[in-house]
Amino acid sequence: MKIFIRETEDLNVKFVASDVENPCGRMQGLMNNKFFTAKCGEVFLSLDEEKPALFVGLGKLEDLTIDKIKTAALKAGQKLTELGTKKIMIKMRSRIEDVNKQALAIVEGLLNSTYQFDNYKSEKSPKSQLEEINFFPKFAEGVNEADFEELLIKWQGIIFARDLVNTPANDMTPSILAKNAESLKEYGVNVKVFGKDEIEKIGMKAFLSVARGSNEEPKLIVMEYMKGEGDPIVLVGKGLTYDSGGYSLKPSDGMKTMKSDMGGSAAVIGAMKAISMAGLKKNVVAIVATCENMVDGGAYKPGDIIGSLKGLTIEVDNTDAEGRLTLADAVFYGEKNYKPKMLIDLATLTGACLVALGMHRSGVIGRCDKCVKRVLDAAIAEDEKAWGLPYGEEYRELNKSDIADIKNSGGRFGGSSSAGEFVGAFLEKTTPWAHIDIAGPAYNSSPYRYEPAGGTGHMVKTLFRIVKES
């Protein structure tokens, strides 16, 4: 995809508000006759003159948001795919003050229209032919063209993450996830993959306990991108390529989308791809402890007491609270080996986060208020929805065990915060740390606004920004 600011003779794509002042004659006629009402996402291909145009509705200007611009651009892109269009020229005038953000929103919506995951279908859907986007100069004053290039790079990380999540668990095992991570070597990332024997030698007992019920070998994936100075940022992603719940078995309907339980690892790997492709002069390390949570005669059980890399003993209250066990060993490994200036873990961790925040917003906690603020500020800048959740002693109390150092489930109430506090218990109090629960927005059960069904690549852009601005 190439993006320019210039006037061309390509198909005009005109974004129009329903309450636009003084519309041109042709548009006025279309709107008066109800052929085109300009509601958000409505598209109309006009062929009534020498130069065809695609009109795209934005709804009322007073209600216009960046999300609505992305949604409208998605609908435009879907029509362009239907037409087989290769090049377009965009015209848009609105009251949104940040023209640069507006232009980026249009591009992101168009990019989303090009994504599809039909690898397993015999009959493929038509693929987008769009290869060039031009912005009419008069409406692009203040647009930073370098931001377009950065968005295209971040997009590569997003679609990589989406493909990882969307691939079914029989074809996305821990070994295959590790091979996908190893593809980042092409961009200068040093990727190390440790198998079961090596993980045992390291001492990651909690991680290995989760993996015991599966025939698939667990993998510890460590990705090092050391192109800057000083201590690195460490990113840790939950990597459950399939989660049955173990002996705390999920209901059948709850298992159908559990290929997505590695959404945290996908976001981390996708972010590493974008960071390395962009050539950022930063030090960053990504860690994924990946396995399956299955049931067999050797699987761990509710009531078991297991060890951990940090040395804390853990009472297994619920085998479906497995992700925090893998994260416990992974974050401690990152802290011990890299002394990070900031550590961020991401996980599709708790249903409680969905109850608290809904399906389309992440929850963020951490002992380091500065770290939490950096995550939330970056998420706002990248238009990735996130919200701060409470943390503190009352949530740590929920994880207390009578027979071990800690138990792996604090119960229903405050579940997202107690789960985050469990992970934090395996870090030193002085470690700058933030935890992001992406249980909702990492995976869409159906298309939502400008995002497709399936994996979303949520938080790839936010992680990229955090690293870039570190």
Short mmCIF file of C-alpha atoms in Angstrom, two decimals:
data_model
loop_
_atom_site.label_atom_id
_atom_site.label_comp_id
_atom_site.label_asym_id
_atom_site.label_seq_id
_atom_site.Cartn_x
_atom_site.Cartn_y
_atom_site.Cartn_z
CA MET A 1 0.00 0.00 0.00
CA LYS A 2 1.25 3.49 -0.90
CA ILE A 3 -0.14 6.75 0.44
CA PHE A 4 0.37 10.22 -1.03
CA ILE A 5 -0.92 13.77 -0.66
CA ARG A 6 -1.58 14.86 -4.23
CA GLU A 7 -4.36 15.44 -6.72
CA THR A 8 -4.96 12.57 -9.14
CA GLU A 9 -7.52 11.43 -11.69
CA ASP A 10 -8.38 8.31 -9.71
CA LEU A 11 -11.80 7.43 -8.32
CA ASN A 12 -12.90 10.17 -5.93
CA VAL A 13 -13.95 8.94 -2.49
CA LYS A 14 -15.87 11.75 -0.82
CA PHE A 15 -16.71 11.59 2.88
CA VAL A 16 -19.91 13.53 3.51
CA ALA A 17 -21.75 14.55 6.68
CA SER A 18 -25.54 14.34 6.67
CA ASP A 19 -25.78 17.95 7.83
CA VAL A 20 -23.12 19.30 5.48
CA GLU A 21 -23.52 22.98 4.64
CA ASN A 22 -23.93 24.00 0.99
CA PRO A 23 -23.44 20.59 -0.65
CA CYS A 24 -22.58 20.59 -4.35
CA GLY A 25 -25.47 20.36 -6.79
CA ARG A 26 -25.11 16.69 -7.55
CA MET A 27 -24.85 15.74 -3.87
CA GLN A 28 -27.78 17.99 -2.98
CA GLY A 29 -29.90 16.23 -5.57
CA LEU A 30 -28.96 12.80 -4.28
CA MET A 31 -29.76 13.79 -0.71
CA ASN A 32 -33.01 15.56 -1.59
CA ASN A 33 -34.22 12.46 -3.42
CA LYS A 34 -33.10 10.12 -0.62
CA PHE A 35 -30.72 8.20 -2.89
CA PHE A 36 -28.01 9.07 -0.38
CA THR A 37 -28.70 10.21 3.19
CA ALA A 38 -25.06 10.26 4.42
CA LYS A 39 -25.76 8.22 7.54
CA CYS A 40 -22.57 6.79 9.01
CA GLY A 41 -21.20 4.00 6.82
CA GLU A 42 -23.63 4.50 3.93
CA VAL A 43 -21.96 4.33 0.51
CA PHE A 44 -23.27 5.42 -2.89
CA LEU A 45 -21.44 5.04 -6.19
CA SER A 46 -22.35 7.94 -8.48
CA LEU A 47 -21.90 7.36 -12.22
CA ASP A 48 -23.90 10.31 -13.50
CA GLU A 49 -20.98 12.28 -14.95
CA GLU A 50 -17.62 11.84 -16.62
CA LYS A 51 -15.81 11.43 -13.30
CA PRO A 52 -17.43 8.79 -11.06
CA ALA A 53 -17.34 9.27 -7.29
CA LEU A 54 -17.97 7.13 -4.25
CA PHE A 55 -19.90 9.06 -1.59
CA VAL A 56 -19.39 7.85 1.98
CA GLY A 57 -21.67 8.94 4.81
CA LEU A 58 -20.36 10.18 8.17
CA GLY A 59 -23.62 10.94 9.92
CA LYS A 60 -24.06 14.27 11.70
CA LEU A 61 -20.97 16.43 12.17
CA GLU A 62 -21.85 17.09 15.80
CA ASP A 63 -21.74 13.34 16.48
CA LEU A 64 -18.60 12.64 14.47
CA THR A 65 -15.85 10.65 16.20
CA ILE A 66 -12.64 8.97 15.11
CA ASP A 67 -14.36 5.59 15.52
CA LYS A 68 -17.13 6.66 13.15
CA ILE A 69 -14.60 7.84 10.58
CA LYS A 70 -12.89 4.44 10.74
CA THR A 71 -16.25 2.68 10.39
CA ALA A 72 -17.22 4.80 7.40
CA ALA A 73 -13.83 4.16 5.78
CA LEU A 74 -14.26 0.42 6.36
CA LYS A 75 -17.57 0.48 4.47
CA ALA A 76 -15.95 2.48 1.70
CA GLY A 77 -13.12 -0.04 1.49
CA GLN A 78 -15.54 -2.95 1.27
CA LYS A 79 -17.24 -1.26 -1.70
CA LEU A 80 -13.85 -0.63 -3.30
CA THR A 81 -13.04 -4.33 -2.94
CA GLU A 82 -16.31 -5.16 -4.67
CA LEU A 83 -15.39 -2.79 -7.50
CA GLY A 84 -11.80 -4.05 -7.75
CA THR A 85 -10.50 -0.48 -7.41
CA LYS A 86 -6.72 -0.05 -7.23
CA LYS A 87 -6.27 3.70 -6.73
CA ILE A 88 -8.40 6.37 -5.09
CA MET A 89 -8.33 10.05 -4.21
CA ILE A 90 -9.91 11.00 -0.87
CA LYS A 91 -11.78 14.20 -0.18
CA MET A 92 -13.07 15.01 3.27
CA ARG A 93 -13.84 18.14 5.23
CA SER A 94 -14.95 18.00 8.85
CA ARG A 95 -14.92 19.89 12.13
CA ILE A 96 -12.49 17.52 13.82
CA GLU A 97 -9.55 19.73 14.73
CA ASP A 98 -6.83 17.10 14.35
CA VAL A 99 -6.73 16.64 10.58
CA ASN A 100 -3.78 14.28 10.92
CA LYS A 101 -5.71 11.95 13.21
CA GLN A 102 -8.68 12.14 10.87
CA ALA A 103 -6.54 11.12 7.87
CA LEU A 104 -4.98 8.25 9.82
CA ALA A 105 -8.46 7.08 10.84
CA ILE A 106 -9.50 6.94 7.17
CA VAL A 107 -6.44 4.89 6.29
CA GLU A 108 -6.95 2.54 9.22
CA GLY A 109 -10.57 1.97 8.27
CA LEU A 110 -9.55 1.22 4.69
CA LEU A 111 -6.81 -1.16 5.89
CA ASN A 112 -9.33 -3.02 8.02
CA SER A 113 -11.47 -3.53 4.94
CA THR A 114 -8.59 -5.39 3.29
CA TYR A 115 -8.19 -7.96 6.09
CA GLN A 116 -9.74 -11.36 5.76
CA PHE A 117 -8.97 -14.79 7.18
CA ASP A 118 -10.25 -17.41 4.76
CA ASN A 119 -7.27 -19.78 4.87
CA TYR A 120 -9.54 -22.75 5.49
CA LYS A 121 -12.21 -21.98 2.91
CA SER A 122 -12.24 -23.72 -0.46
CA GLU A 123 -13.94 -20.74 -2.06
CA LYS A 124 -12.03 -17.56 -1.29
CA SER A 125 -13.60 -14.15 -0.84
CA PRO A 126 -12.63 -11.38 -3.29
CA LYS A 127 -9.43 -9.73 -2.10
CA SER A 128 -8.92 -5.99 -2.02
CA GLN A 129 -7.01 -4.64 -5.01
CA LEU A 130 -6.38 -1.28 -3.34
CA GLU A 131 -2.73 -0.35 -3.71
CA GLU A 132 -2.65 3.45 -3.62
CA ILE A 133 -4.44 6.06 -1.49
CA ASN A 134 -4.17 9.73 -2.42
CA PHE A 135 -5.40 12.61 -0.27
CA PHE A 136 -6.63 15.75 -2.02
CA PRO A 137 -4.09 18.43 -0.91
CA LYS A 138 -6.70 21.07 -0.07
CA PHE A 139 -8.17 18.83 2.65
CA ALA A 140 -4.85 17.43 3.93
CA GLU A 141 -3.13 20.50 5.30
CA GLY A 142 -1.40 19.58 8.56
CA VAL A 143 -1.16 15.88 7.72
CA ASN A 144 2.18 14.25 8.59
CA GLU A 145 3.05 11.80 5.82
CA ALA A 146 5.58 10.00 8.06
CA ASP A 147 2.67 8.93 10.27
CA PHE A 148 1.19 7.09 7.31
CA GLU A 149 4.36 5.02 6.96
CA GLU A 150 4.36 4.24 10.67
CA LEU A 151 0.71 3.19 10.55
CA LEU A 152 1.45 0.81 7.68
CA ILE A 153 4.23 -0.75 9.75
CA LYS A 154 1.99 -1.11 12.79
CA TRP A 155 -0.60 -2.65 10.50
CA GLN A 156 1.87 -5.43 9.65
CA GLY A 157 2.09 -6.22 13.36
CA ILE A 158 -1.69 -6.13 13.73
CA ILE A 159 -2.43 -8.56 10.91
CA PHE A 160 0.36 -10.86 12.12
CA ALA A 161 -1.29 -10.92 15.56
CA ARG A 162 -4.74 -11.47 14.05
CA ASP A 163 -3.58 -14.39 11.96
CA LEU A 164 -1.96 -16.02 15.01
CA VAL A 165 -5.20 -15.77 16.99
CA ASN A 166 -7.46 -16.81 14.13
CA THR A 167 -5.52 -19.97 13.31
CA PRO A 168 -7.25 -22.94 15.02
CA ALA A 169 -5.51 -24.66 17.90
CA ASN A 170 -4.72 -27.81 15.92
CA ASP A 171 -2.58 -25.63 13.65
CA MET A 172 -1.37 -23.16 16.30
CA THR A 173 0.36 -25.31 18.88
CA PRO A 174 3.11 -23.99 21.16
CA SER A 175 5.72 -25.27 18.71
CA ILE A 176 4.05 -23.54 15.77
CA LEU A 177 3.65 -20.30 17.73
CA ALA A 178 7.38 -20.48 18.45
CA LYS A 179 8.15 -20.91 14.75
CA ASN A 180 6.08 -17.83 13.97
CA ALA A 181 8.05 -15.88 16.56
CA GLU A 182 11.28 -17.10 14.99
CA SER A 183 10.25 -15.41 11.73
CA LEU A 184 11.14 -12.11 13.43
CA LYS A 185 14.82 -12.99 13.06
CA GLU A 186 14.45 -11.51 9.58
CA TYR A 187 14.04 -8.08 11.18
CA GLY A 188 16.96 -8.31 13.59
CA VAL A 189 15.22 -9.90 16.57
CA ASN A 190 17.21 -12.50 18.49
CA VAL A 191 14.71 -15.29 19.16
CA LYS A 192 15.44 -18.08 21.63
CA VAL A 193 13.04 -21.00 22.10
CA PHE A 194 13.36 -23.32 25.11
CA GLY A 195 11.73 -26.76 25.22
CA LYS A 196 10.39 -28.75 28.17
CA ASP A 197 13.75 -30.05 29.44
CA GLU A 198 15.27 -26.57 29.36
CA ILE A 199 12.20 -25.08 31.08
CA GLU A 200 12.57 -27.68 33.85
CA LYS A 201 16.22 -26.73 34.31
CA ILE A 202 15.24 -23.05 34.54
CA GLY A 203 12.77 -24.03 37.28
CA MET A 204 9.47 -22.76 35.88
CA LYS A 205 7.33 -25.13 37.96
CA ALA A 206 4.06 -23.19 37.75
CA PHE A 207 4.26 -22.95 33.96
CA LEU A 208 5.06 -26.66 33.63
CA SER A 209 2.18 -27.61 35.91
CA VAL A 210 -0.29 -26.03 33.50
CA ALA A 211 1.31 -27.84 30.56
CA ARG A 212 1.26 -31.30 32.14
CA GLY A 213 -2.11 -32.40 30.76
CA SER A 214 -1.22 -31.81 27.10
CA ASN A 215 0.64 -33.93 24.58
CA GLU A 216 2.00 -30.72 23.06
CA GLU A 217 5.39 -29.68 24.41
CA PRO A 218 5.45 -26.28 26.15
CA LYS A 219 7.78 -23.62 24.80
CA LEU A 220 9.38 -20.60 26.41
CA ILE A 221 9.91 -17.97 23.70
CA VAL A 222 12.28 -15.08 24.38
CA MET A 223 12.58 -12.32 21.76
CA GLU A 224 15.36 -9.75 22.21
CA TYR A 225 15.53 -6.56 20.19
CA MET A 226 18.47 -4.61 21.59
CA LYS A 227 19.07 -1.58 19.38
CA GLY A 228 19.17 1.16 22.00
CA GLU A 229 20.77 1.99 25.31
CA GLY A 230 20.01 1.17 28.92
CA ASP A 231 17.69 -1.38 30.49
CA PRO A 232 14.98 -2.77 28.22
CA ILE A 233 11.23 -2.63 28.36
CA VAL A 234 10.01 -6.20 28.90
CA LEU A 235 6.72 -7.34 27.37
CA VAL A 236 5.14 -10.59 28.56
CA GLY A 237 2.21 -12.20 26.76
CA LYS A 238 -0.05 -15.04 27.91
CA GLY A 239 0.37 -17.87 25.41
CA LEU A 240 -2.31 -20.51 26.03
CA THR A 241 -2.80 -21.85 22.50
CA TYR A 242 -5.80 -23.76 23.81
CA ASP A 243 -7.55 -23.68 27.18
CA SER A 244 -10.05 -26.39 28.08
CA GLY A 245 -10.08 -25.22 31.70
CA GLY A 246 -8.34 -28.39 32.81
CA TYR A 247 -10.17 -30.31 35.54
CA SER A 248 -12.12 -27.10 36.25
CA LEU A 249 -13.57 -27.84 32.83
CA LYS A 250 -15.18 -25.07 30.82
CA PRO A 251 -18.70 -25.63 29.42
CA SER A 252 -18.73 -26.64 25.76
CA ASP A 253 -19.78 -23.19 24.52
CA GLY A 254 -16.97 -21.64 26.55
CA MET A 255 -14.37 -23.75 24.74
CA LYS A 256 -15.27 -22.83 21.19
CA THR A 257 -13.13 -19.71 20.99
CA MET A 258 -10.33 -20.80 23.31
CA LYS A 259 -7.85 -20.75 20.44
CA SER A 260 -7.90 -17.02 21.25
CA ASP A 261 -6.48 -17.52 24.75
CA MET A 262 -3.05 -16.67 23.34
CA GLY A 263 -4.20 -13.16 22.40
CA GLY A 264 -1.68 -11.63 24.80
CA SER A 265 1.22 -13.46 23.17
CA ALA A 266 -0.09 -12.52 19.72
CA ALA A 267 -0.16 -8.84 20.68
CA VAL A 268 3.38 -9.03 22.05
CA ILE A 269 4.73 -10.86 18.99
CA GLY A 270 2.86 -8.51 16.64
CA ALA A 271 4.25 -5.49 18.48
CA MET A 272 7.77 -6.91 18.22
CA LYS A 273 7.31 -7.30 14.48
CA ALA A 274 6.23 -3.67 14.11
CA ILE A 275 8.99 -2.39 16.43
CA SER A 276 11.69 -4.27 14.55
CA MET A 277 10.32 -3.42 11.09
CA ALA A 278 10.33 0.25 12.08
CA GLY A 279 13.94 -0.03 13.21
CA LEU A 280 13.26 1.74 16.50
CA LYS A 281 16.50 2.48 18.38
CA LYS A 282 15.22 0.92 21.58
CA ASN A 283 15.88 -2.05 23.83
CA VAL A 284 12.87 -4.31 24.22
CA VAL A 285 12.45 -7.97 25.20
CA ALA A 286 9.29 -10.03 24.71
CA ILE A 287 8.61 -13.24 26.64
CA VAL A 288 5.93 -15.86 26.01
CA ALA A 289 5.40 -19.03 28.08
CA THR A 290 3.19 -21.02 25.72
CA CYS A 291 1.37 -24.28 26.32
CA GLU A 292 -2.05 -25.94 26.29
CA ASN A 293 -4.29 -26.43 29.35
CA MET A 294 -5.77 -29.89 28.85
CA VAL A 295 -7.09 -32.86 30.82
CA ASP A 296 -5.42 -36.24 31.21
CA GLY A 297 -4.17 -38.51 34.00
CA GLY A 298 -1.11 -36.34 34.53
CA ALA A 299 -2.87 -32.95 34.54
CA TYR A 300 -2.71 -30.73 37.61
CA LYS A 301 -5.79 -30.70 39.82
CA PRO A 302 -7.75 -28.35 42.07
CA GLY A 303 -6.22 -28.62 45.52
CA ASP A 304 -2.68 -29.30 44.31
CA ILE A 305 0.22 -27.34 45.75
CA ILE A 306 2.73 -26.41 43.07
CA GLY A 307 6.00 -24.50 43.00
CA SER A 308 7.17 -21.52 40.96
CA LEU A 309 10.33 -19.99 39.56
CA LYS A 310 10.28 -17.33 42.28
CA GLY A 311 10.07 -20.01 44.96
CA LEU A 312 6.56 -19.22 46.18
CA THR A 313 4.24 -22.18 46.68
CA ILE A 314 0.83 -21.94 45.03
CA GLU A 315 -2.46 -23.58 46.05
CA VAL A 316 -4.39 -24.48 42.90
CA ASP A 317 -7.89 -23.30 43.66
CA ASN A 318 -9.05 -23.46 40.03
CA THR A 319 -7.24 -25.07 37.07
CA ASP A 320 -9.07 -22.65 34.76
CA ALA A 321 -7.11 -19.82 36.40
CA GLU A 322 -4.10 -21.13 34.51
CA GLY A 323 -2.91 -18.08 32.59
CA ARG A 324 -1.76 -16.28 35.74
CA LEU A 325 0.36 -19.35 36.62
CA THR A 326 2.23 -19.19 33.33
CA LEU A 327 2.56 -15.42 33.67
CA ALA A 328 3.90 -15.74 37.23
CA ASP A 329 6.95 -17.64 36.01
CA ALA A 330 7.30 -15.56 32.84
CA VAL A 331 7.29 -12.15 34.55
CA PHE A 332 9.75 -13.34 37.19
CA TYR A 333 12.01 -14.68 34.43
CA GLY A 334 11.87 -11.29 32.71
CA GLU A 335 12.58 -9.38 35.91
CA LYS A 336 15.43 -11.66 36.99
CA ASN A 337 17.23 -11.80 33.65
CA TYR A 338 16.68 -8.30 32.23
CA LYS A 339 16.17 -5.85 35.14
CA PRO A 340 13.55 -3.96 33.08
CA LYS A 341 12.95 -0.24 33.30
CA MET A 342 9.30 -1.18 32.74
CA LEU A 343 7.52 -4.54 32.55
CA ILE A 344 4.11 -4.93 30.94
CA ASP A 345 2.15 -8.18 30.81
CA LEU A 346 -0.88 -8.76 28.61
CA ALA A 347 -3.40 -11.56 28.90
CA THR A 348 -6.88 -12.69 28.01
CA LEU A 349 -7.07 -13.35 31.71
CA THR A 350 -10.49 -12.98 33.32
CA GLY A 351 -14.17 -13.09 32.51
CA ALA A 352 -14.50 -10.62 35.37
CA CYS A 353 -12.91 -7.96 33.18
CA LEU A 354 -15.71 -8.43 30.64
CA VAL A 355 -18.28 -8.07 33.39
CA ALA A 356 -16.64 -4.87 34.61
CA LEU A 357 -15.80 -3.19 31.30
CA GLY A 358 -17.70 -4.97 28.54
CA MET A 359 -16.36 -6.70 25.45
CA HIS A 360 -14.39 -3.86 23.90
CA ARG A 361 -12.20 -2.32 26.59
CA SER A 362 -9.09 -3.58 28.37
CA GLY A 363 -8.50 -3.28 32.09
CA VAL A 364 -5.17 -1.95 33.38
CA ILE A 365 -3.71 -2.26 36.88
CA GLY A 366 -0.27 -2.02 38.48
CA ARG A 367 1.56 -0.88 41.58
CA CYS A 368 3.38 1.74 39.50
CA ASP A 369 0.95 4.58 38.85
CA LYS A 370 3.36 6.08 36.32
CA CYS A 371 3.40 2.82 34.35
CA VAL A 372 -0.38 2.53 34.38
CA LYS A 373 -0.67 6.12 33.19
CA ARG A 374 1.80 5.46 30.35
CA VAL A 375 -0.29 2.51 29.18
CA LEU A 376 -3.57 4.44 29.39
CA ASP A 377 -2.12 7.54 27.70
CA ALA A 378 -0.66 5.45 24.87
CA ALA A 379 -3.95 3.59 24.44
CA ILE A 380 -5.84 6.89 24.17
CA ALA A 381 -3.35 8.20 21.60
CA GLU A 382 -3.74 5.01 19.55
CA ASP A 383 -7.53 4.85 19.98
CA GLU A 384 -7.32 1.44 21.69
CA LYS A 385 -9.87 1.34 24.48
CA ALA A 386 -8.54 0.78 28.02
CA TRP A 387 -9.53 1.70 31.55
CA GLY A 388 -7.78 1.70 34.90
CA LEU A 389 -8.95 -0.88 37.44
CA PRO A 390 -8.45 -0.70 41.23
CA TYR A 391 -5.63 -2.56 42.94
CA GLY A 392 -4.22 -2.82 46.42
CA GLU A 393 -4.19 -4.74 49.66
CA GLU A 394 -7.88 -5.70 49.64
CA TYR A 395 -7.37 -7.57 46.36
CA ARG A 396 -4.13 -9.20 47.51
CA GLU A 397 -6.02 -10.48 50.55
CA LEU A 398 -8.33 -12.44 48.24
CA ASN A 399 -5.39 -14.54 47.05
CA LYS A 400 -4.32 -15.65 50.53
CA SER A 401 -4.04 -19.38 51.12
CA ASP A 402 -4.19 -21.29 54.42
CA ILE A 403 -1.81 -24.00 53.20
CA ALA A 404 0.50 -22.29 50.67
CA ASP A 405 2.11 -18.93 50.05
CA ILE A 406 -0.65 -17.88 47.67
CA LYS A 407 -3.64 -19.35 45.85
CA ASN A 408 -4.39 -18.87 42.18
CA SER A 409 -7.96 -17.59 42.40
CA GLY A 410 -9.43 -14.84 44.53
CA GLY A 411 -13.04 -15.67 43.70
CA ARG A 412 -15.72 -13.91 41.68
CA PHE A 413 -15.69 -10.45 43.18
CA GLY A 414 -12.94 -8.11 42.05
CA GLY A 415 -11.68 -10.97 39.91
CA SER A 416 -9.70 -8.88 37.43
CA SER A 417 -7.88 -6.98 40.16
CA SER A 418 -7.11 -10.05 42.27
CA ALA A 419 -5.82 -11.87 39.18
CA GLY A 420 -3.56 -8.97 38.36
CA GLU A 421 -2.37 -8.83 41.97
CA PHE A 422 -1.53 -12.55 41.74
CA VAL A 423 0.82 -11.84 38.82
CA GLY A 424 2.29 -8.86 40.66
CA ALA A 425 3.10 -11.05 43.66
CA PHE A 426 5.88 -12.64 41.61
CA LEU A 427 7.62 -9.32 41.01
CA GLU A 428 9.63 -7.12 43.34
CA LYS A 429 7.62 -4.19 44.66
CA THR A 430 10.13 -1.80 43.10
CA THR A 431 9.74 -3.17 39.58
CA PRO A 432 7.84 -0.70 37.35
CA TRP A 433 4.97 -2.92 36.22
CA ALA A 434 1.59 -2.73 34.53
CA HIS A 435 -0.85 -5.54 33.81
CA ILE A 436 -3.34 -5.38 30.92
CA ASP A 437 -6.35 -7.71 30.85
CA ILE A 438 -7.43 -7.91 27.20
CA ALA A 439 -10.05 -10.63 27.69
CA GLY A 440 -12.72 -8.65 25.83
CA PRO A 441 -11.18 -6.70 22.94
CA ALA A 442 -8.61 -9.32 21.86
CA TYR A 443 -11.32 -11.31 20.05
CA ASN A 444 -14.63 -10.34 18.46
CA SER A 445 -17.36 -12.95 18.23
CA SER A 446 -18.80 -10.91 15.34
CA PRO A 447 -17.68 -7.78 13.43
CA TYR A 448 -17.66 -4.70 15.62
CA ARG A 449 -17.56 -1.22 14.09
CA TYR A 450 -14.41 -1.18 11.97
CA GLU A 451 -12.93 -4.44 13.31
CA PRO A 452 -13.54 -7.92 11.87
CA ALA A 453 -14.79 -10.98 13.67
CA GLY A 454 -12.02 -12.99 15.28
CA GLY A 455 -8.65 -11.74 16.44
CA THR A 456 -8.25 -7.96 16.53
CA GLY A 457 -4.55 -7.34 17.22
CA HIS A 458 -5.64 -5.18 20.15
CA MET A 459 -2.76 -3.41 21.96
CA VAL A 460 -0.16 -3.83 19.18
CA LYS A 461 -0.30 -0.08 18.49
CA THR A 462 -0.24 0.83 22.18
CA LEU A 463 2.84 -1.30 22.87
CA PHE A 464 4.57 0.17 19.82
CA ARG A 465 3.92 3.70 21.08
CA ILE A 466 5.12 2.91 24.61
CA VAL A 467 8.40 1.54 23.27
CA LYS A 468 8.85 4.36 20.77
CA GLU A 469 8.32 7.02 23.42
CA SER A 470 10.41 5.31 26.10
#
